[in-house]
Coordinates of C-alpha atoms and ligand atoms in Angstrom, one line a residue:
Chain S
X1 CA 9.0 79.1 -40.9
X2 CA 6.2 76.6 -41.1
X3 CA 3.3 77.5 -38.9
X4 CA 0.2 75.3 -38.2
X5 CA -2.6 77.7 -37.3
X6 CA -6.0 77.0 -35.8
X7 CA -9.0 79.3 -34.9
X8 CA -12.4 78.4 -33.4
X9 CA -13.3 81.7 -31.8
X10 CA -16.3 82.3 -34.1
X11 CA -18.7 80.1 -36.1
X12 CA -15.9 79.6 -38.6
X13 CA -13.6 76.8 -37.5
X14 CA -10.4 76.9 -39.6
X15 CA -7.0 75.3 -39.8
X16 CA -4.0 76.0 -42.0
X17 CA -0.4 75.1 -42.7
X18 CA 1.5 78.2 -43.8
X19 CA 5.1 78.3 -44.8
X20 CA 6.7 81.8 -44.5
X21 CA 3.5 83.5 -45.7
X22 CA 2.5 81.0 -48.4
X23 CA -0.5 78.8 -47.7
X24 CA 0.4 75.1 -48.1
X25 CA -3.1 73.8 -47.2
X26 CA -6.1 75.0 -45.3
X27 CA -9.6 73.8 -44.4
X28 CA -12.6 75.4 -42.8
X29 CA -16.1 74.7 -41.7
X30 CA -18.9 77.1 -40.5
X31 CA -21.1 75.9 -37.7
X32 CA -21.7 77.9 -34.5
X33 CA -21.9 74.8 -32.4
X34 CA -20.0 72.0 -34.1
X35 CA -16.4 73.0 -33.5
X36 CA -15.5 69.8 -31.6
X37 CA -17.0 67.6 -34.3
X38 CA -15.3 69.5 -37.1
X39 CA -11.8 70.0 -35.8
X40 CA -10.5 66.5 -36.4
X41 CA -11.8 66.3 -39.9
X42 CA -10.4 69.7 -40.7
X43 CA -7.0 68.5 -39.5
X44 CA -7.1 65.4 -41.7
X45 CA -8.0 67.6 -44.7
X46 CA -4.7 69.3 -44.3
X47 CA -3.0 66.0 -45.2
X48 CA -0.1 66.9 -43.1
X49 CA 3.0 64.7 -43.3
X50 CA 3.7 63.6 -39.7
X51 CA 7.3 63.1 -40.6
X52 CA 7.7 66.8 -41.4
X53 CA 6.3 68.7 -38.5
X54 CA 5.7 72.5 -38.4
X55 CA 8.1 74.7 -36.5
X56 CA 5.3 76.5 -34.6
X57 CA 1.7 76.1 -33.7
X58 CA -0.4 79.2 -33.5
X59 CA -4.0 79.4 -32.1
X60 CA -6.6 82.0 -31.9
X61 CA -7.2 82.8 -28.2
X62 CA -10.3 84.8 -28.8
X63 CA -12.1 86.7 -27.6
X64 CA -14.9 84.5 -28.7
X65 CA -17.7 82.3 -27.3
X66 CA -16.0 80.2 -24.7
X67 CA -17.0 76.6 -25.6
X68 CA -16.0 76.9 -29.2
X69 CA -12.9 78.9 -28.4
X70 CA -11.6 76.2 -26.0
X71 CA -11.9 73.5 -28.8
X72 CA -9.2 75.2 -30.9
X73 CA -7.0 76.1 -27.9
X74 CA -7.2 72.6 -26.5
X75 CA -6.5 71.1 -29.9
X76 CA -3.5 73.3 -30.5
X77 CA -2.2 72.5 -27.0
X78 CA -2.7 68.8 -27.7
X79 CA -0.7 69.0 -31.0
X80 CA 2.0 70.9 -29.2
X81 CA 2.3 68.1 -26.6
X82 CA 2.2 65.3 -29.1
X83 CA 4.9 66.9 -31.3
X84 CA 6.9 68.8 -28.7
X85 CA 6.5 71.8 -31.0
X86 CA 5.9 75.2 -29.3
X87 CA 2.5 76.8 -29.3
X88 CA 1.6 80.5 -29.2
X89 CA -1.6 82.4 -28.9
X90 CA -2.8 85.1 -31.3
X91 CA -5.7 87.6 -30.5
X92 CA -8.5 86.5 -32.9
X93 CA -9.4 90.1 -33.5
X94 CA -5.8 90.8 -34.7
X95 CA -6.5 88.0 -37.3
X96 CA -9.8 89.7 -38.3
X97 CA -7.9 93.0 -38.8
X98 CA -5.3 91.2 -40.8
X99 CA -8.0 89.8 -43.1
X100 CA -9.7 93.2 -43.4
X101 CA -6.5 94.8 -44.5
X102 CA -5.6 91.8 -46.7
X103 CA -8.9 92.2 -48.5
X104 CA -8.3 95.9 -49.0
X105 CA -11.3 97.0 -47.0
X106 CA -9.4 99.9 -45.3
X107 CA -8.4 103.3 -46.7
X108 CA -4.7 104.1 -46.2
X109 CA -4.2 106.3 -43.1
X110 CA -7.5 105.4 -41.6
X111 CA -8.5 103.6 -38.4
X112 CA -11.2 101.0 -38.0
X113 CA -13.0 98.9 -35.4
X114 CA -13.1 95.1 -36.0
X115 CA -15.9 93.3 -34.1
X116 CA -17.2 89.8 -33.8
X117 CA -20.4 88.4 -32.3
X118 CA -20.2 88.1 -28.5
X119 CA -23.9 87.0 -28.1
X120 CA -26.1 88.8 -25.5
X121 CA -26.3 91.7 -28.0
X122 CA -22.7 92.4 -27.5
X123 CA -19.5 92.6 -29.7
X124 CA -16.0 91.6 -29.0
X125 CA -14.1 94.5 -30.6
X126 CA -10.8 96.2 -30.9
X127 CA -9.6 99.4 -32.7
X128 CA -6.8 99.2 -35.3
X129 CA -4.8 101.5 -37.5
X130 CA -4.5 100.7 -41.3
X131 CA -1.3 98.7 -40.7
X132 CA -3.1 96.3 -38.4
X133 CA -1.6 97.6 -35.2
X134 CA -4.1 97.4 -32.3
X135 CA -4.9 100.8 -30.8
X136 CA -7.3 99.7 -28.1
X137 CA -9.1 96.5 -27.0
X138 CA -9.9 93.7 -27.1
X139 CA -13.1 94.5 -25.1
X140 CA -16.7 93.3 -25.0
X141 CA -19.5 95.8 -25.1
X142 CA -23.1 96.2 -26.2
X143 CA -23.4 96.4 -30.0
X144 CA -25.1 99.8 -29.8
X145 CA -22.3 101.1 -27.6
X146 CA -19.6 99.9 -30.1
X147 CA -21.6 101.3 -33.0
X148 CA -22.0 104.8 -31.5
X149 CA -18.3 104.8 -30.6
X150 CA -17.4 104.1 -34.2
X151 CA -19.9 106.8 -35.4
X152 CA -18.4 109.3 -32.9
X153 CA -14.8 108.6 -34.1
X154 CA -16.1 108.6 -37.7
X155 CA -14.3 105.3 -38.4
X156 CA -15.8 102.1 -40.0
X157 CA -17.2 99.4 -37.8
X158 CA -16.5 96.1 -39.6
X159 CA -18.5 93.2 -38.2
X160 CA -18.7 90.7 -41.1
X161 CA -15.2 89.4 -41.3
X162 CA -14.4 86.2 -39.3
X163 CA -10.9 85.3 -38.1
X164 CA -9.3 82.6 -40.3
X165 CA -6.3 80.4 -39.5
X166 CA -4.3 81.8 -42.4
X167 CA -4.5 85.3 -40.7
X168 CA -3.7 83.7 -37.3
X169 CA -0.5 82.4 -39.0
X170 CA 0.3 85.8 -40.5
X171 CA 0.0 87.5 -37.1
X172 CA 2.1 84.8 -35.4
X173 CA 4.7 85.1 -38.2
X174 CA 5.1 88.9 -37.7
X175 CA 5.3 88.5 -33.9
X176 CA 1.8 89.4 -32.7
X177 CA 1.9 86.7 -30.1
X178 CA 0.2 86.1 -26.7
X179 CA 0.1 83.4 -24.1
X180 CA -2.0 80.4 -24.9
X181 CA -4.7 81.7 -22.5
X182 CA -8.3 82.3 -23.7
X183 CA -9.3 86.0 -23.7
X184 CA -12.6 85.5 -21.9
X185 CA -13.1 89.2 -21.1
X186 CA -16.0 88.4 -18.9
X187 CA -16.0 86.9 -15.4
X188 CA -17.8 83.7 -14.8
X189 CA -21.3 84.7 -13.9
X190 CA -22.1 82.2 -11.3
X191 CA -23.3 83.4 -8.0
X192 CA -22.6 81.5 -4.8
X193 CA -25.9 79.7 -4.2
X194 CA -28.1 80.8 -1.4
X195 CA -28.0 78.8 1.8
X196 CA -30.6 76.1 2.0
X197 CA -33.7 77.1 4.0
X198 CA -34.4 74.9 7.0
Chain C
X1 CA 6.2 44.1 -16.4
X2 CA 4.1 43.4 -19.5
X3 CA 6.5 44.9 -22.0
X4 CA 4.6 43.6 -25.0
X5 CA 1.3 45.1 -24.1
X6 CA 0.1 48.4 -25.6
X7 CA 0.3 51.7 -23.7
X8 CA -2.9 53.6 -23.5
X9 CA -3.4 57.3 -22.4
X10 CA -6.7 58.1 -20.7
X11 CA -8.2 61.6 -20.5
X12 CA -11.0 62.5 -18.1
X13 CA -12.7 65.9 -17.9
X14 CA -16.4 65.2 -17.3
X15 CA -16.7 67.2 -14.1
X16 CA -14.3 69.0 -11.9
X17 CA -11.2 66.7 -12.1
X18 CA -8.7 66.9 -14.9
X19 CA -7.5 63.3 -14.9
X20 CA -4.7 61.8 -17.1
X21 CA -3.9 58.1 -16.7
X22 CA -1.5 55.9 -18.4
X23 CA -1.7 52.1 -18.4
X24 CA 0.2 49.2 -20.1
X25 CA -2.4 46.4 -20.5
X26 CA -3.9 46.2 -17.0
X27 CA -0.9 47.7 -15.3
X28 CA -1.3 51.2 -13.9
X29 CA 1.7 53.4 -14.9
X30 CA 0.4 56.9 -14.0
X31 CA -2.7 58.5 -12.5
X32 CA -2.2 62.3 -12.5
X33 CA -4.9 64.6 -11.3
X34 CA -5.7 68.3 -11.1
X35 CA -8.8 69.3 -9.3
X36 CA -10.8 72.6 -9.4
X37 CA -12.9 71.5 -6.4
X38 CA -11.6 74.4 -4.2
X39 CA -12.8 76.9 -6.9
X40 CA -16.3 75.5 -6.7
X41 CA -16.5 75.3 -2.9
X42 CA -17.7 79.0 -2.6
X43 CA -20.6 78.2 -4.9
X44 CA -21.7 75.1 -3.0
X45 CA -21.5 72.9 -6.1
X46 CA -19.6 72.5 -9.4
X47 CA -20.0 75.5 -11.7
X48 CA -19.6 74.3 -15.3
X49 CA -17.8 77.3 -16.7
X50 CA -15.3 77.3 -13.8
X51 CA -14.6 73.6 -14.4
X52 CA -14.2 74.1 -18.2
X53 CA -11.7 77.0 -17.7
X54 CA -9.7 74.9 -15.1
X55 CA -9.5 71.9 -17.4
X56 CA -8.0 73.9 -20.2
X57 CA -5.4 75.4 -17.9
X58 CA -4.6 72.1 -16.2
X59 CA -4.4 69.9 -19.4
X60 CA -0.8 70.2 -20.4
X61 CA 0.7 70.3 -16.9
X62 CA -1.3 67.2 -16.0
X63 CA -0.3 65.3 -19.2
X64 CA 3.4 66.2 -18.4
X65 CA 2.9 64.9 -14.8
X66 CA 1.4 61.6 -16.0
X67 CA 4.2 61.1 -18.5
X68 CA 6.9 61.7 -16.0
X69 CA 5.1 59.4 -13.4
X70 CA 4.9 56.6 -16.1
X71 CA 8.4 57.3 -17.5
X72 CA 7.0 57.5 -21.0
X73 CA 6.7 60.2 -23.6
X74 CA 3.6 60.8 -25.7
X75 CA 5.1 59.1 -28.8
X76 CA 5.4 55.9 -26.8
X77 CA 1.6 55.8 -26.5
X78 CA -0.3 53.2 -28.6
X79 CA -3.8 54.5 -28.2
X80 CA -5.8 57.3 -26.6
X81 CA -9.0 57.0 -24.7
X82 CA -11.1 60.0 -23.6
X83 CA -14.4 60.4 -21.7
X84 CA -17.0 61.5 -24.3
X85 CA -19.9 61.4 -21.9
X86 CA -21.9 61.6 -19.7
X87 CA -20.9 64.8 -18.0
X88 CA -20.7 68.5 -18.3
X89 CA -20.5 69.2 -22.0
X90 CA -18.3 72.3 -21.8
X91 CA -15.9 70.3 -19.6
X92 CA -15.9 67.2 -21.7
X93 CA -15.2 69.2 -24.8
X94 CA -11.8 70.3 -23.5
X95 CA -10.7 66.7 -22.9
X96 CA -12.1 65.4 -26.2
X97 CA -10.5 68.2 -28.3
X98 CA -7.1 67.6 -26.5
X99 CA -7.4 63.9 -27.1
X100 CA -8.3 64.2 -30.8
X101 CA -5.2 66.4 -31.3
X102 CA -2.9 63.9 -29.5
X103 CA -4.3 61.0 -31.5
X104 CA -4.1 62.8 -34.9
X105 CA -0.7 64.3 -34.1
X106 CA 0.7 60.9 -33.2
X107 CA -1.3 59.0 -35.8
X108 CA -2.7 56.7 -33.2
X109 CA -6.3 55.4 -32.7
X110 CA -8.7 57.2 -30.4
X111 CA -11.6 55.8 -28.3
X112 CA -14.3 58.2 -27.2
X113 CA -15.6 56.3 -24.2
X114 CA -18.3 56.1 -21.5
X115 CA -17.4 57.6 -18.1
X116 CA -19.7 55.1 -16.3
X117 CA -18.2 52.1 -17.9
X118 CA -14.8 53.4 -17.1
X119 CA -15.7 53.7 -13.4
X120 CA -16.3 49.9 -13.4
X121 CA -13.5 48.9 -15.7
X122 CA -10.8 50.6 -13.5
X123 CA -11.1 47.8 -11.0
X124 CA -9.1 45.6 -13.5
X125 CA -6.0 47.7 -12.7
X126 CA -6.0 46.5 -9.1
X127 CA -7.9 43.2 -9.0
X128 CA -7.2 41.7 -12.4
X129 CA -9.7 40.8 -15.1
X130 CA -13.3 41.5 -14.3
X131 CA -15.2 38.3 -13.7
X132 CA -18.4 38.1 -15.7
X133 CA -21.2 38.6 -15.1
X134 CA -20.4 41.3 -12.5
X135 CA -22.6 44.0 -11.0
X136 CA -21.3 47.6 -10.7
X137 CA -22.7 49.9 -8.1
X138 CA -21.7 53.4 -9.3
X139 CA -22.1 56.1 -6.7
X140 CA -20.8 59.7 -6.8
X141 CA -21.9 63.3 -6.9
X142 CA -23.1 62.9 -10.4
X143 CA -24.4 59.3 -10.6
X144 CA -26.0 56.5 -8.7
X145 CA -26.6 53.5 -10.9
X146 CA -26.5 49.7 -10.9
X147 CA -24.9 48.2 -14.0
X148 CA -24.4 44.6 -15.2
X149 CA -21.4 43.7 -17.2
X150 CA -21.8 40.4 -19.1
X151 CA -19.9 39.2 -22.2
X152 CA -18.4 42.7 -22.5
X153 CA -21.8 44.3 -22.7
X154 CA -22.8 47.0 -20.1
X155 CA -26.5 47.1 -19.2
X156 CA -28.2 49.5 -16.9
X157 CA -30.3 47.8 -14.2
X158 CA -31.4 50.9 -12.5
X159 CA -30.4 54.4 -11.4
X160 CA -31.4 57.3 -9.3
X161 CA -34.7 58.9 -10.2
X162 CA -33.6 62.3 -8.8
X163 CA -30.5 63.2 -6.8
X164 CA -27.3 61.2 -7.0
X165 CA -26.1 59.7 -3.7
X166 CA -23.1 62.1 -3.5
X167 CA -25.5 65.0 -4.1
X168 CA -27.6 63.8 -1.2
X169 CA -24.5 63.9 1.0
X170 CA -23.7 67.4 -0.2
X171 CA -27.2 68.7 0.4
X172 CA -27.4 67.2 3.9
X173 CA -24.0 68.6 4.7
X174 CA -25.2 72.1 3.8
X175 CA -28.2 71.6 6.0
X176 CA -25.9 70.8 8.8
X177 CA -23.5 73.7 8.1
X178 CA -20.7 71.4 6.9
X179 CA -18.6 72.5 3.9
X180 CA -18.6 71.2 0.3
X181 CA -17.9 68.5 -0.8
X182 CA -20.3 67.0 1.8
X183 CA -19.5 63.3 1.5
X184 CA -16.1 63.3 3.4
X185 CA -17.5 65.8 5.9
X186 CA -20.5 63.6 6.8
X187 CA -18.3 60.5 6.9
X188 CA -16.0 62.3 9.4
X189 CA -18.8 63.7 11.6
X190 CA -20.5 60.3 11.6
X191 CA -17.5 58.6 13.2
X192 CA -18.6 59.9 16.7
X193 CA -22.4 59.6 16.0
X194 CA -25.0 56.9 16.6
X195 CA -26.2 55.5 13.2
X196 CA -29.4 54.3 14.8
X197 CA -30.3 57.6 16.4
X198 CA -32.7 58.7 13.8
X199 CA -34.7 56.5 11.4
X200 CA -34.5 58.4 8.1
X201 CA -36.5 57.0 5.2
X202 CA -35.2 54.4 2.7
X203 CA -37.0 55.5 -0.5
X204 CA -38.1 52.8 -3.0
X205 CA -37.0 50.1 -0.5
X206 CA -39.8 47.6 -1.5
X207 CA -41.3 49.0 -4.6
X208 CA -41.1 46.2 -7.2
X209 CA -41.4 48.7 -10.1
X210 CA -38.2 50.3 -8.9
X211 CA -36.3 47.3 -7.5
X212 CA -32.9 48.6 -8.7
X213 CA -33.7 52.4 -8.8
X214 CA -32.9 54.9 -6.2
X215 CA -34.4 58.1 -4.9
X216 CA -32.5 60.5 -2.6
X217 CA -34.3 63.8 -2.9
X218 CA -36.8 62.9 -0.1
X219 CA -33.9 62.3 2.3
X220 CA -32.8 65.9 2.2
X221 CA -36.4 67.0 2.9
X222 CA -36.7 64.5 5.7
X223 CA -33.5 65.7 7.3
X224 CA -34.6 69.3 7.0
X225 CA -38.0 68.5 8.5
X226 CA -36.4 66.6 11.4
X227 CA -33.9 69.4 12.1
X228 CA -36.7 72.0 12.1
X229 CA -38.8 70.0 14.4
X230 CA -36.0 69.6 16.9
X231 CA -35.3 73.4 16.8
X232 CA -39.0 74.0 17.4
X233 CA -39.0 71.9 20.4
X234 CA -35.8 73.6 21.6
X235 CA -33.7 70.4 21.4
X236 CA -30.0 70.6 20.7
X237 CA -29.1 68.8 17.4
X238 CA -26.3 66.3 17.5
X239 CA -24.6 66.8 14.1
X240 CA -22.7 63.5 14.5
X241 CA -25.9 61.6 15.1
X242 CA -27.7 63.2 12.1
X243 CA -24.6 62.5 9.9
X244 CA -24.3 58.9 11.1
X245 CA -28.0 58.3 10.6
X246 CA -28.1 59.8 7.1
X247 CA -25.0 57.9 6.1
X248 CA -26.6 54.7 7.4
X249 CA -29.8 55.4 5.4
X250 CA -27.8 55.9 2.2
X251 CA -25.4 53.0 2.7
X252 CA -28.3 50.7 3.6
X253 CA -30.3 51.4 0.5
X254 CA -27.3 51.3 -1.8
X255 CA -25.9 48.0 -0.5
X256 CA -29.3 46.2 -0.2
X257 CA -30.2 47.0 -3.7
X258 CA -26.8 46.1 -5.1
X259 CA -26.9 42.7 -3.4
X260 CA -30.5 42.2 -4.6
X261 CA -29.3 42.9 -8.1
X262 CA -26.3 40.5 -7.8
X263 CA -28.6 37.7 -6.6
X264 CA -31.3 38.5 -9.2
X265 CA -28.8 38.4 -12.0
X266 CA -26.8 35.4 -10.8
X267 CA -23.7 37.6 -10.7
X268 CA -21.7 36.6 -7.7
X269 CA -19.4 39.6 -8.0
X270 CA -19.9 43.3 -7.1
X271 CA -17.7 46.3 -7.9
X272 CA -18.4 49.5 -6.1
X273 CA -17.0 52.6 -7.8
X274 CA -17.4 56.4 -7.9
X275 CA -16.5 59.0 -5.2
X276 CA -19.0 57.7 -2.7
X277 CA -17.3 54.3 -2.7
X278 CA -14.7 56.1 -0.5
X279 CA -17.4 56.3 2.3
X280 CA -16.3 54.2 5.2
X281 CA -19.8 53.0 6.2
X282 CA -20.7 52.0 2.7
X283 CA -17.6 50.0 2.4
X284 CA -18.1 48.3 5.8
X285 CA -21.8 47.5 5.2
X286 CA -21.1 46.2 1.7
X287 CA -18.3 44.0 2.9
X288 CA -20.5 42.6 5.7
X289 CA -23.5 42.0 3.4
X290 CA -21.5 40.6 0.5
X291 CA -19.9 38.2 2.9
X292 CA -23.2 37.0 4.2
X293 CA -24.6 36.6 0.7
X294 CA -21.5 34.8 -0.7
X295 CA -20.8 37.6 -3.2
X296 CA -17.2 38.7 -4.0
X297 CA -16.8 42.4 -3.3
X298 CA -14.3 44.5 -5.3
X299 CA -13.7 48.1 -4.4
X300 CA -10.9 50.0 -6.1
X301 CA -8.7 52.2 -3.8
X302 CA -10.1 55.7 -3.3
X303 CA -7.8 57.4 -5.9
X304 CA -9.3 55.1 -8.5
X305 CA -12.9 55.5 -7.3
X306 CA -13.2 59.2 -7.7
X307 CA -13.0 60.6 -11.3
X308 CA -9.6 60.0 -12.7
X309 CA -7.8 59.4 -16.0
X310 CA -6.6 55.9 -15.2
X311 CA -10.1 54.5 -15.4
X312 CA -10.5 55.9 -18.9
X313 CA -7.2 54.4 -19.9
X314 CA -8.3 51.1 -18.4
X315 CA -11.4 51.1 -20.5
X316 CA -9.4 52.1 -23.6
X317 CA -7.0 49.3 -22.9
X318 CA -9.9 46.8 -22.6
X319 CA -11.4 48.0 -25.9
X320 CA -8.0 47.7 -27.6
X321 CA -7.6 44.2 -26.2
X322 CA -11.0 43.0 -27.5
X323 CA -10.4 44.6 -30.9
X324 CA -13.0 47.3 -30.8
X325 CA -13.2 49.7 -33.7
X326 CA -11.7 53.1 -32.8
X327 CA -14.1 56.1 -32.8
X328 CA -14.6 58.2 -35.9
X329 CA -12.7 61.4 -35.6
X330 CA -15.8 63.6 -35.6
X331 CA -17.3 62.0 -32.5
X332 CA -19.0 64.6 -30.1
X333 CA -19.0 65.1 -26.4
X334 CA -22.4 64.5 -24.8
X335 CA -24.0 65.2 -21.5
X336 CA -26.2 62.1 -21.5
X337 CA -24.9 58.7 -22.6
X338 CA -26.4 55.4 -21.6
X339 CA -23.9 53.0 -20.0
X340 CA -24.7 50.5 -22.8
X341 CA -23.0 52.9 -25.2
X342 CA -19.5 52.1 -24.1
X343 CA -17.8 53.5 -27.2
X344 CA -18.5 56.1 -29.9
Ligands
ZN1 ZN1 -17.7 59.8 -12.2

């Protein structure tokens, strides 16, 4: 199965074309604010043949900072509409866990917490076993809370790995799929404005 | 039917309306809309994050709706146009990212365009090619500006120095206890009121330094002061009279400056666009004054005046017709964009 995968849930924007586990082409760009500017160029760098479309589109649905996150999801949705190819969502932390395991950062039999920057001194995090199965999360909490939880459980807290499209494709390939709905995890913090004083 | 003309898809997400329009040349094929206005009502104004979330959710269903209205599928599209600014950046980004994907996925050109210019250009879909030079009076909750279109160039003649006209309607509506959005509510309440009941100020009426600029922030203050004074004196307040008088003040200043601009620029045509163009008093007063001044008045129907995708498609179609260079694929979305920057 040929999967076109996208993720913009962190400062790393990435896109990849993966055929049954082997990477055909990929491109990435790191910029915490420039997802929209980068995404089109990354797509062209894939040099995809428009006469030979992928079977599936997979996009990271976060959790991640909203504005960047929506770039990748909107882009994946747009490709899906243009091509009439189905699109699925993948939890971006599942992709992080996949990368951590792929890179051999986890001892066999152990659990770990994967976390990414949620700004406001918070992490987006989830707990996984060594096979990449999610045990809890995704959630958003203060960095110190997540750190003390990991310390209490005596499991590693891994915060330096960013989700990449090749891991999004791997998760989609093995069936870790979600709706194409962003995992915001926080309510919109807008208060109804106070009545105007006469 | 203009079978030979290119089909253009337009995407608009600068504020709280997800608009998808499809045109063939100057023929309107579809104008599909999803609005998050109800979700903002409880906040008394548009909340950017709420709007951005709603755009992403509405995007594919609205594209599907537009395609079925037009009887086309996306591969039939010859070019894509999308609002790149001005507007709420988070909201714009959803539209631009979607548009880039469709353009790249189909291998078709993309135009990242100016929302303000699109508001004026939409008139071509109903009234044919825009005569030039033409003056555009653009009035909505987000903008109040006077624009000149000449030889395909858009020039700003003036704009509001503070609140937009639609914002003034919203704020006064809240003072009067009327719900958001205020424009239609004021218009409705004003139907049974006396527009000459209260003489509210017309800011910058005769300030030569601001001949084509507007200012509406003082109006809200004046209304608030007037209401307070009446309450102090124990007088009952007639909401219809206040609504009609405020509406008169706004319509008066907008139309008098628009006509002054048309005469000053030797442009005997005026297009009024934007959500406030749906206001009944503004339309009536503009018609009367244009008639007296020998100016042709063009006002698109209400569905094309408020933010919509067809206007973006109309501008894209125009750019395609004049052979404009498509936008580079890395173009951004931007909150501020001068009307003279029609295209990225
Ligand atoms: Zn507008």
